[in-house]
Coordinates of C-alpha atoms and ligand atoms in Angstrom, one line a residue:
M830 CA 121.6 67.3 -73.1
A831 CA 120.5 63.7 -72.6
E832 CA 116.8 63.0 -73.1
I833 CA 115.0 61.9 -69.9
G834 CA 113.0 58.6 -70.3
V835 CA 109.9 58.8 -68.2
G836 CA 107.6 56.1 -66.9
V837 CA 104.1 56.9 -65.7
I838 CA 102.2 55.2 -62.9
G839 CA 98.5 55.5 -63.6
L840 CA 96.8 56.7 -66.8
G841 CA 93.5 58.0 -65.5
R842 CA 92.2 61.6 -65.7
I843 CA 95.5 63.2 -64.9
G844 CA 98.0 60.4 -65.7
A845 CA 96.7 60.2 -69.3
F846 CA 97.1 64.0 -69.7
H847 CA 100.6 63.9 -68.3
A848 CA 101.5 61.0 -70.6
E849 CA 100.2 63.1 -73.6
S850 CA 102.2 66.1 -72.5
L851 CA 105.4 64.0 -72.1
R852 CA 104.8 62.5 -75.5
N853 CA 104.0 65.7 -77.4
R854 CA 104.9 68.8 -75.5
V855 CA 107.7 68.4 -73.0
A856 CA 111.1 69.1 -74.6
G857 CA 113.9 66.7 -73.5
A858 CA 111.4 64.0 -72.3
R859 CA 110.6 60.7 -73.8
L860 CA 107.5 58.7 -72.7
V861 CA 108.8 55.2 -72.3
A862 CA 106.1 53.0 -70.6
A863 CA 103.3 53.1 -68.1
A864 CA 101.9 50.9 -65.3
V865 CA 98.1 50.9 -64.7
A866 CA 95.7 48.6 -62.8
P867 CA 95.0 45.4 -64.7
P868 CA 91.4 46.2 -65.8
D869 CA 92.5 49.5 -67.2
R870 CA 95.4 47.8 -68.9
E871 CA 92.9 45.4 -70.7
R872 CA 90.6 48.3 -71.6
L873 CA 93.4 50.5 -73.0
L874 CA 94.9 47.7 -75.0
A875 CA 91.5 46.6 -76.3
V876 CA 90.6 50.0 -77.7
G877 CA 94.1 50.8 -78.8
A878 CA 94.3 53.9 -76.5
A879 CA 97.6 53.2 -74.7
P880 CA 99.9 56.2 -75.3
C881 CA 103.0 54.0 -74.8
A882 CA 104.0 50.4 -73.8
L883 CA 102.0 49.1 -70.8
V884 CA 103.9 47.0 -68.3
D885 CA 102.5 44.7 -65.6
D886 CA 103.1 46.7 -62.5
V887 CA 105.3 49.3 -60.8
D888 CA 108.2 47.0 -60.3
A889 CA 108.2 46.1 -64.0
L890 CA 108.1 49.8 -64.8
L891 CA 111.1 50.5 -62.6
A892 CA 113.0 47.7 -64.3
T893 CA 112.1 48.9 -67.9
P894 CA 115.2 49.9 -69.8
G895 CA 115.3 53.6 -70.6
V896 CA 113.0 54.6 -67.6
D897 CA 115.1 57.3 -65.9
A898 CA 112.3 59.1 -64.0
I899 CA 108.8 58.4 -62.8
V900 CA 105.5 60.3 -62.8
V901 CA 103.2 59.1 -60.0
A902 CA 99.6 59.6 -61.0
S903 CA 97.9 56.6 -59.3
P904 CA 95.1 57.0 -56.8
S905 CA 96.1 59.1 -53.7
S906 CA 95.8 56.1 -51.4
L907 CA 98.7 54.4 -53.3
H908 CA 101.0 57.4 -53.5
H909 CA 102.9 56.5 -50.3
E910 CA 103.6 53.0 -51.5
H911 CA 104.6 54.1 -55.0
I912 CA 106.8 56.9 -53.8
L913 CA 108.7 54.5 -51.5
R914 CA 109.2 52.0 -54.3
V915 CA 110.5 54.7 -56.7
A916 CA 112.8 56.2 -54.1
A917 CA 114.2 52.8 -53.3
A918 CA 114.9 52.3 -56.9
G919 CA 116.9 55.6 -56.9
K920 CA 114.8 57.2 -59.6
P921 CA 113.8 60.9 -59.6
L922 CA 110.0 61.4 -59.3
F923 CA 107.2 63.8 -59.9
S924 CA 104.2 62.9 -57.8
E925 CA 100.6 64.1 -58.0
K926 CA 99.1 65.5 -54.8
P927 CA 98.6 64.5 -52.0
I928 CA 101.8 62.5 -51.4
A929 CA 99.9 60.2 -49.0
D930 CA 96.6 59.9 -47.3
S931 CA 97.9 60.4 -43.7
V932 CA 100.4 62.8 -42.3
A933 CA 102.4 59.9 -40.8
Q934 CA 102.7 58.3 -44.3
A935 CA 103.5 61.6 -45.9
R936 CA 106.4 62.1 -43.4
D937 CA 107.5 58.6 -44.2
A938 CA 107.4 59.3 -47.9
V939 CA 109.4 62.5 -47.6
A940 CA 112.0 60.8 -45.3
A941 CA 112.3 58.0 -48.0
V942 CA 112.9 60.6 -50.7
R943 CA 115.5 62.5 -48.7
R944 CA 117.2 59.2 -47.6
A945 CA 117.5 58.1 -51.3
G946 CA 118.6 61.6 -52.3
V947 CA 116.4 61.5 -55.4
P948 CA 115.0 64.7 -57.0
F949 CA 111.3 65.2 -56.2
Q950 CA 108.6 67.5 -57.4
I951 CA 105.0 67.7 -56.3
G952 CA 102.2 68.4 -58.8
F953 CA 101.0 71.9 -57.8
Q954 CA 100.4 73.2 -61.3
R955 CA 99.0 76.6 -60.2
R956 CA 102.6 77.6 -59.4
F957 CA 103.2 77.3 -63.2
D958 CA 100.1 79.2 -64.3
P959 CA 100.7 82.7 -65.7
A960 CA 97.9 84.3 -63.6
Y961 CA 99.3 82.9 -60.3
I962 CA 102.9 83.6 -61.3
R963 CA 102.1 87.3 -62.1
A964 CA 100.1 87.6 -58.9
R965 CA 103.1 86.2 -56.9
E966 CA 105.5 88.7 -58.7
Y967 CA 103.3 91.7 -57.8
I968 CA 103.1 90.6 -54.2
A969 CA 106.8 89.8 -53.9
A970 CA 107.6 93.2 -55.5
G971 CA 105.5 95.0 -52.8
S972 CA 102.9 96.2 -55.2
I973 CA 100.0 95.6 -52.8
G974 CA 102.1 96.5 -49.7
T975 CA 101.8 94.2 -46.6
V976 CA 99.7 91.1 -47.2
E977 CA 96.7 91.2 -44.9
M978 CA 94.1 88.7 -46.3
F979 CA 94.0 85.8 -48.8
R980 CA 90.9 84.2 -50.5
G981 CA 91.0 81.1 -52.6
I982 CA 88.1 79.4 -54.3
T983 CA 88.0 76.1 -56.1
C984 CA 84.7 74.6 -57.4
D985 CA 84.6 71.5 -59.7
R986 CA 82.2 68.8 -60.8
I987 CA 82.1 66.0 -58.4
P988 CA 84.1 62.9 -59.4
P989 CA 82.7 59.4 -59.0
V990 CA 82.1 58.5 -55.3
E991 CA 84.5 55.5 -55.6
F992 CA 87.3 58.0 -56.5
L993 CA 86.3 60.1 -53.5
R994 CA 86.3 57.2 -51.1
T995 CA 90.1 56.9 -51.4
S996 CA 90.8 60.6 -52.1
G997 CA 91.3 61.6 -48.5
G998 CA 88.4 64.0 -48.6
L999 CA 87.5 67.5 -49.9
F1000 CA 90.4 69.2 -48.2
W1001 CA 93.0 66.6 -49.1
D1002 CA 91.9 66.3 -52.7
L1003 CA 90.6 69.8 -53.8
A1004 CA 91.3 72.5 -51.2
I1005 CA 94.9 71.3 -51.0
H1006 CA 95.6 73.4 -54.2
D1007 CA 94.3 76.5 -52.5
F1008 CA 96.4 75.8 -49.4
D1009 CA 99.5 75.6 -51.6
A1010 CA 98.5 78.6 -53.6
A1011 CA 98.1 80.6 -50.3
R1012 CA 101.6 79.7 -49.3
F1013 CA 103.0 80.4 -52.8
L1014 CA 101.3 83.7 -53.3
T1015 CA 101.8 85.2 -49.9
G1016 CA 105.2 83.7 -49.1
D1017 CA 103.8 83.2 -45.6
E1018 CA 103.1 80.0 -43.7
I1019 CA 99.5 78.9 -42.7
A1020 CA 99.8 78.5 -38.9
E1021 CA 96.3 77.4 -37.9
V1022 CA 92.9 76.7 -39.5
H1023 CA 89.3 76.5 -38.6
A1024 CA 87.0 74.5 -41.0
V1025 CA 83.3 73.8 -41.5
G1026 CA 81.7 71.6 -44.2
S1027 CA 78.3 70.4 -45.4
I1028 CA 76.9 67.8 -47.8
E1029 CA 74.7 69.2 -50.5
V1030 CA 75.7 67.2 -53.6
E1031 CA 76.4 63.5 -52.7
P1032 CA 74.7 62.0 -49.6
R1033 CA 77.0 58.9 -49.8
L1034 CA 79.9 61.1 -48.6
A1035 CA 78.5 60.7 -45.1
E1036 CA 79.5 57.0 -45.3
F1037 CA 83.2 58.0 -45.0
D1038 CA 82.8 61.3 -43.1
D1039 CA 83.5 63.6 -46.1
V1040 CA 81.8 66.8 -47.3
D1041 CA 81.2 68.4 -50.7
Y1042 CA 81.2 72.0 -49.5
G1043 CA 83.9 73.3 -47.2
I1044 CA 85.1 76.6 -45.9
V1045 CA 88.5 76.9 -44.1
T1046 CA 89.5 80.0 -42.2
L1047 CA 93.3 80.5 -42.2
R1048 CA 95.6 82.4 -39.8
F1049 CA 99.0 82.9 -41.2
A1050 CA 102.2 83.0 -39.2
S1051 CA 102.3 86.8 -39.9
G1052 CA 98.9 87.2 -38.3
A1053 CA 97.2 87.8 -41.7
L1054 CA 93.9 86.0 -42.3
G1055 CA 92.6 83.9 -45.2
V1056 CA 89.7 81.8 -46.4
C1057 CA 89.6 78.9 -48.8
Q1058 CA 86.2 77.9 -50.2
A1059 CA 85.9 74.5 -52.0
S1060 CA 83.0 72.7 -53.4
W1061 CA 82.1 69.7 -55.6
R1062 CA 79.5 71.7 -57.4
A1063 CA 80.2 73.8 -60.6
P1064 CA 77.5 73.2 -63.2
Y1065 CA 78.9 76.1 -65.2
G1066 CA 82.4 74.7 -65.5
Y1067 CA 85.7 74.5 -63.6
D1068 CA 86.0 77.6 -61.3
I1069 CA 89.1 78.7 -59.5
R1070 CA 90.3 82.1 -58.3
A1071 CA 92.6 83.7 -55.8
E1072 CA 92.6 87.1 -54.3
V1073 CA 95.2 88.6 -52.0
H1074 CA 94.6 91.9 -50.2
G1075 CA 97.4 94.1 -48.9
S1076 CA 97.9 97.5 -47.2
L1077 CA 98.2 99.2 -50.7
G1078 CA 95.7 97.3 -52.8
K1079 CA 94.8 93.8 -53.9
V1080 CA 95.8 91.3 -56.6
V1081 CA 93.3 88.9 -58.2
A1082 CA 94.1 85.8 -60.2
E1083 CA 91.0 85.0 -62.1
V1084 CA 90.6 83.5 -65.5
D1085 CA 86.9 83.1 -66.2
E1086 CA 86.8 83.0 -69.9
K1087 CA 88.1 80.2 -72.0
I1088 CA 88.0 82.4 -75.1
P1089 CA 87.9 86.2 -74.7
T1090 CA 84.8 86.6 -76.9
R1091 CA 81.5 87.6 -75.4
L1092 CA 78.1 87.2 -77.1
Y1093 CA 75.7 89.9 -76.0
R1094 CA 72.0 89.1 -76.9
D1095 CA 68.5 89.4 -75.4
G1096 CA 68.8 87.5 -72.1
G1097 CA 72.3 88.8 -71.4
M1098 CA 75.9 88.0 -72.1
H1099 CA 77.3 84.6 -73.1
V1100 CA 80.9 83.6 -72.6
E1101 CA 82.6 80.2 -72.9
R1102 CA 84.2 79.0 -69.7
H1103 CA 86.7 76.2 -69.1
D1104 CA 85.0 73.0 -68.6
Q1105 CA 87.7 70.8 -67.0
F1106 CA 90.9 71.3 -65.1
T1107 CA 92.8 69.9 -68.0
E1108 CA 91.5 72.9 -70.1
R1109 CA 92.1 75.6 -67.5
F1110 CA 95.6 74.3 -66.6
R1111 CA 96.7 72.8 -69.9
E1112 CA 99.8 75.0 -70.2
A1113 CA 100.5 74.8 -66.5
Y1114 CA 100.5 71.0 -66.5
T1115 CA 102.9 71.0 -69.3
A1116 CA 105.1 73.7 -67.8
E1117 CA 105.4 71.8 -64.4
L1118 CA 106.6 68.7 -66.2
Q1119 CA 108.9 70.8 -68.4
A1120 CA 110.4 72.3 -65.2
F1121 CA 110.8 68.8 -63.7
V1122 CA 112.7 67.6 -66.8
D1123 CA 114.8 70.8 -67.1
A1124 CA 115.8 70.4 -63.4
L1125 CA 116.9 66.8 -64.0
Q1126 CA 118.9 67.8 -67.0
T1127 CA 120.6 70.7 -65.4
G1128 CA 121.1 69.1 -61.9
R1129 CA 118.9 71.8 -60.2
A1130 CA 116.6 70.7 -57.3
P1131 CA 113.0 70.6 -58.7
S1132 CA 110.3 72.9 -57.1
P1133 CA 107.7 72.7 -55.4
D1134 CA 109.6 70.1 -53.4
A1135 CA 109.0 67.5 -50.7
A1136 CA 108.7 70.1 -48.0
D1137 CA 105.9 71.8 -49.9
A1138 CA 104.2 68.5 -50.5
L1139 CA 104.4 67.7 -46.7
R1140 CA 103.2 71.1 -45.6
S1141 CA 100.1 70.9 -47.9
V1142 CA 99.2 67.5 -46.4
E1143 CA 99.6 68.9 -42.8
I1144 CA 97.3 71.8 -43.7
S1145 CA 94.7 69.4 -45.3
D1146 CA 94.9 67.2 -42.2
A1147 CA 94.5 70.1 -39.8
A1148 CA 91.5 71.4 -41.8
T1149 CA 89.8 67.9 -41.8
R1150 CA 90.4 67.6 -38.0
S1151 CA 89.1 71.1 -37.4
R1152 CA 85.9 70.3 -39.3
R1153 CA 85.4 67.1 -37.4
E1154 CA 86.3 68.4 -33.9
G1155 CA 84.8 72.0 -34.3
R1156 CA 87.9 73.8 -33.1
W1157 CA 90.9 75.8 -34.4
V1158 CA 93.8 73.4 -35.2
R1159 CA 97.4 74.3 -35.4
V1160 CA 99.1 73.0 -38.6
G1161 CA 101.5 70.1 -37.7
E1162 CA 99.9 69.9 -34.2
Ligands
NAD2612 N1 97.0 68.2 -60.0 C1 95.8 68.1 -60.3 O1 95.1 69.1 -60.7 C2 95.1 66.8 -60.3 C3 94.0 66.6 -61.1 C4 93.4 65.3 -61.1 C5 93.9 64.3 -60.3 N2 95.0 64.6 -59.5 C6 95.6 63.5 -58.6 O2 96.1 62.5 -59.5 C7 95.9 61.2 -58.9 C8 95.1 60.4 -59.9 O3 93.8 61.0 -60.1 P1 92.9 60.6 -61.3 O4 91.8 61.5 -61.3 O5 93.8 60.6 -62.6 O6 92.5 59.1 -61.0 P2 91.9 58.0 -61.9 O7 91.1 57.1 -61.0 O8 91.2 58.6 -63.1 O9 93.2 57.1 -62.4 C9 94.0 56.3 -61.6 C10 94.9 55.5 -62.4 O10 95.8 54.8 -61.6 C11 95.9 53.5 -62.0 N3 96.2 52.5 -61.0 C12 95.4 52.1 -60.0 N4 96.0 51.2 -59.2 C13 97.3 51.1 -59.7 C14 98.4 50.3 -59.3 N5 98.4 49.6 -58.3 N6 99.5 50.5 -60.1 C15 99.6 51.3 -61.2 N7 98.5 52.0 -61.6 C16 97.4 51.9 -60.8 C17 94.5 53.2 -62.7 O11 94.6 52.1 -63.6 C18 94.2 54.5 -63.4 O12 94.9 54.5 -64.6 C19 95.1 61.5 -57.6 O13 96.0 61.4 -56.5 C20 94.6 62.9 -57.7 O14 94.5 63.6 -56.5 C21 95.6 65.8 -59.5

């Protein structure tokens, strides 16, 4: 089957990881070129750290011979613009979350993708993680009976405040993974949300009305309840988990240990944890790109798709408005 030449927009924390996966681990893919912001281009070239050819900008990337598909890993505030340009060029695209930094622009981006008829996949890597996949399988098989409650937790080290300024906020950048995981695991839709937040870590978040701790109560279309807890504080390492309760039992997706070896000594037990998301989800990040490339090669529609991308943004927006306005907000209201 023909190899898919891939161009990457952005080689930051996640773009560099995706580029490395495409170069070394994704079968049927060939990393062709990347576009990054000019200062990063200079830096990468100066230290010889570019994983592939670096072109001037997104237009040059789209015009590069051999670029069949694009991975969008630029800052969130540029996703709308970059998705529109890639769709207009008629290239399939894999985009990091969120697809835009407003619901209006997210709808616009999805409309552009649908109009162009290009294959689209959103970067929700938990759907490719063995722990989440098995939990989904148990739930779909009826092993826990009727789903009655969801709990998702994501805690991470706080990124630089300049990154957060254009990230859309805690619910758009971090809790969005739990919102998608809630939909994926339960198979249900989040109908309405109520959110609260506080600033405990970075006082400058107040300058753009963001928070670093947030709790979102969910009500699903079925009537089931849920809660997502997110924070930019995790001194012990990257911390995520999901728990779904049903009428017959519960299923927990929890991978605390990086290596399943425990050291017991005076003072207690020591175990190594995952430090970064790229460690915890190393295989899942590769698997999601592999699924994207496989879909392109076999003509299948990639998943999670544009509808999933849009719904996650609508939930993030509803949670943000709920926190600011102190009331329940219906998703898509
Ligand atoms: N799925 C996940 O788990 C996950 C993890 C981390 C980040 N992300 C998402 O990925 C995106 C990038 O995050 P990051 O942490 O890698 O950011 P980053 O700030 O580390 O990197 C951003 C990259 O975009 C490039 N860039 C900036 N402007 C550009 C332009 N006009 N044209 C081309 N390239 C440009 C920069 O040079 C840099 O290489 C964000 O939307 C973030 O939400 C997702």
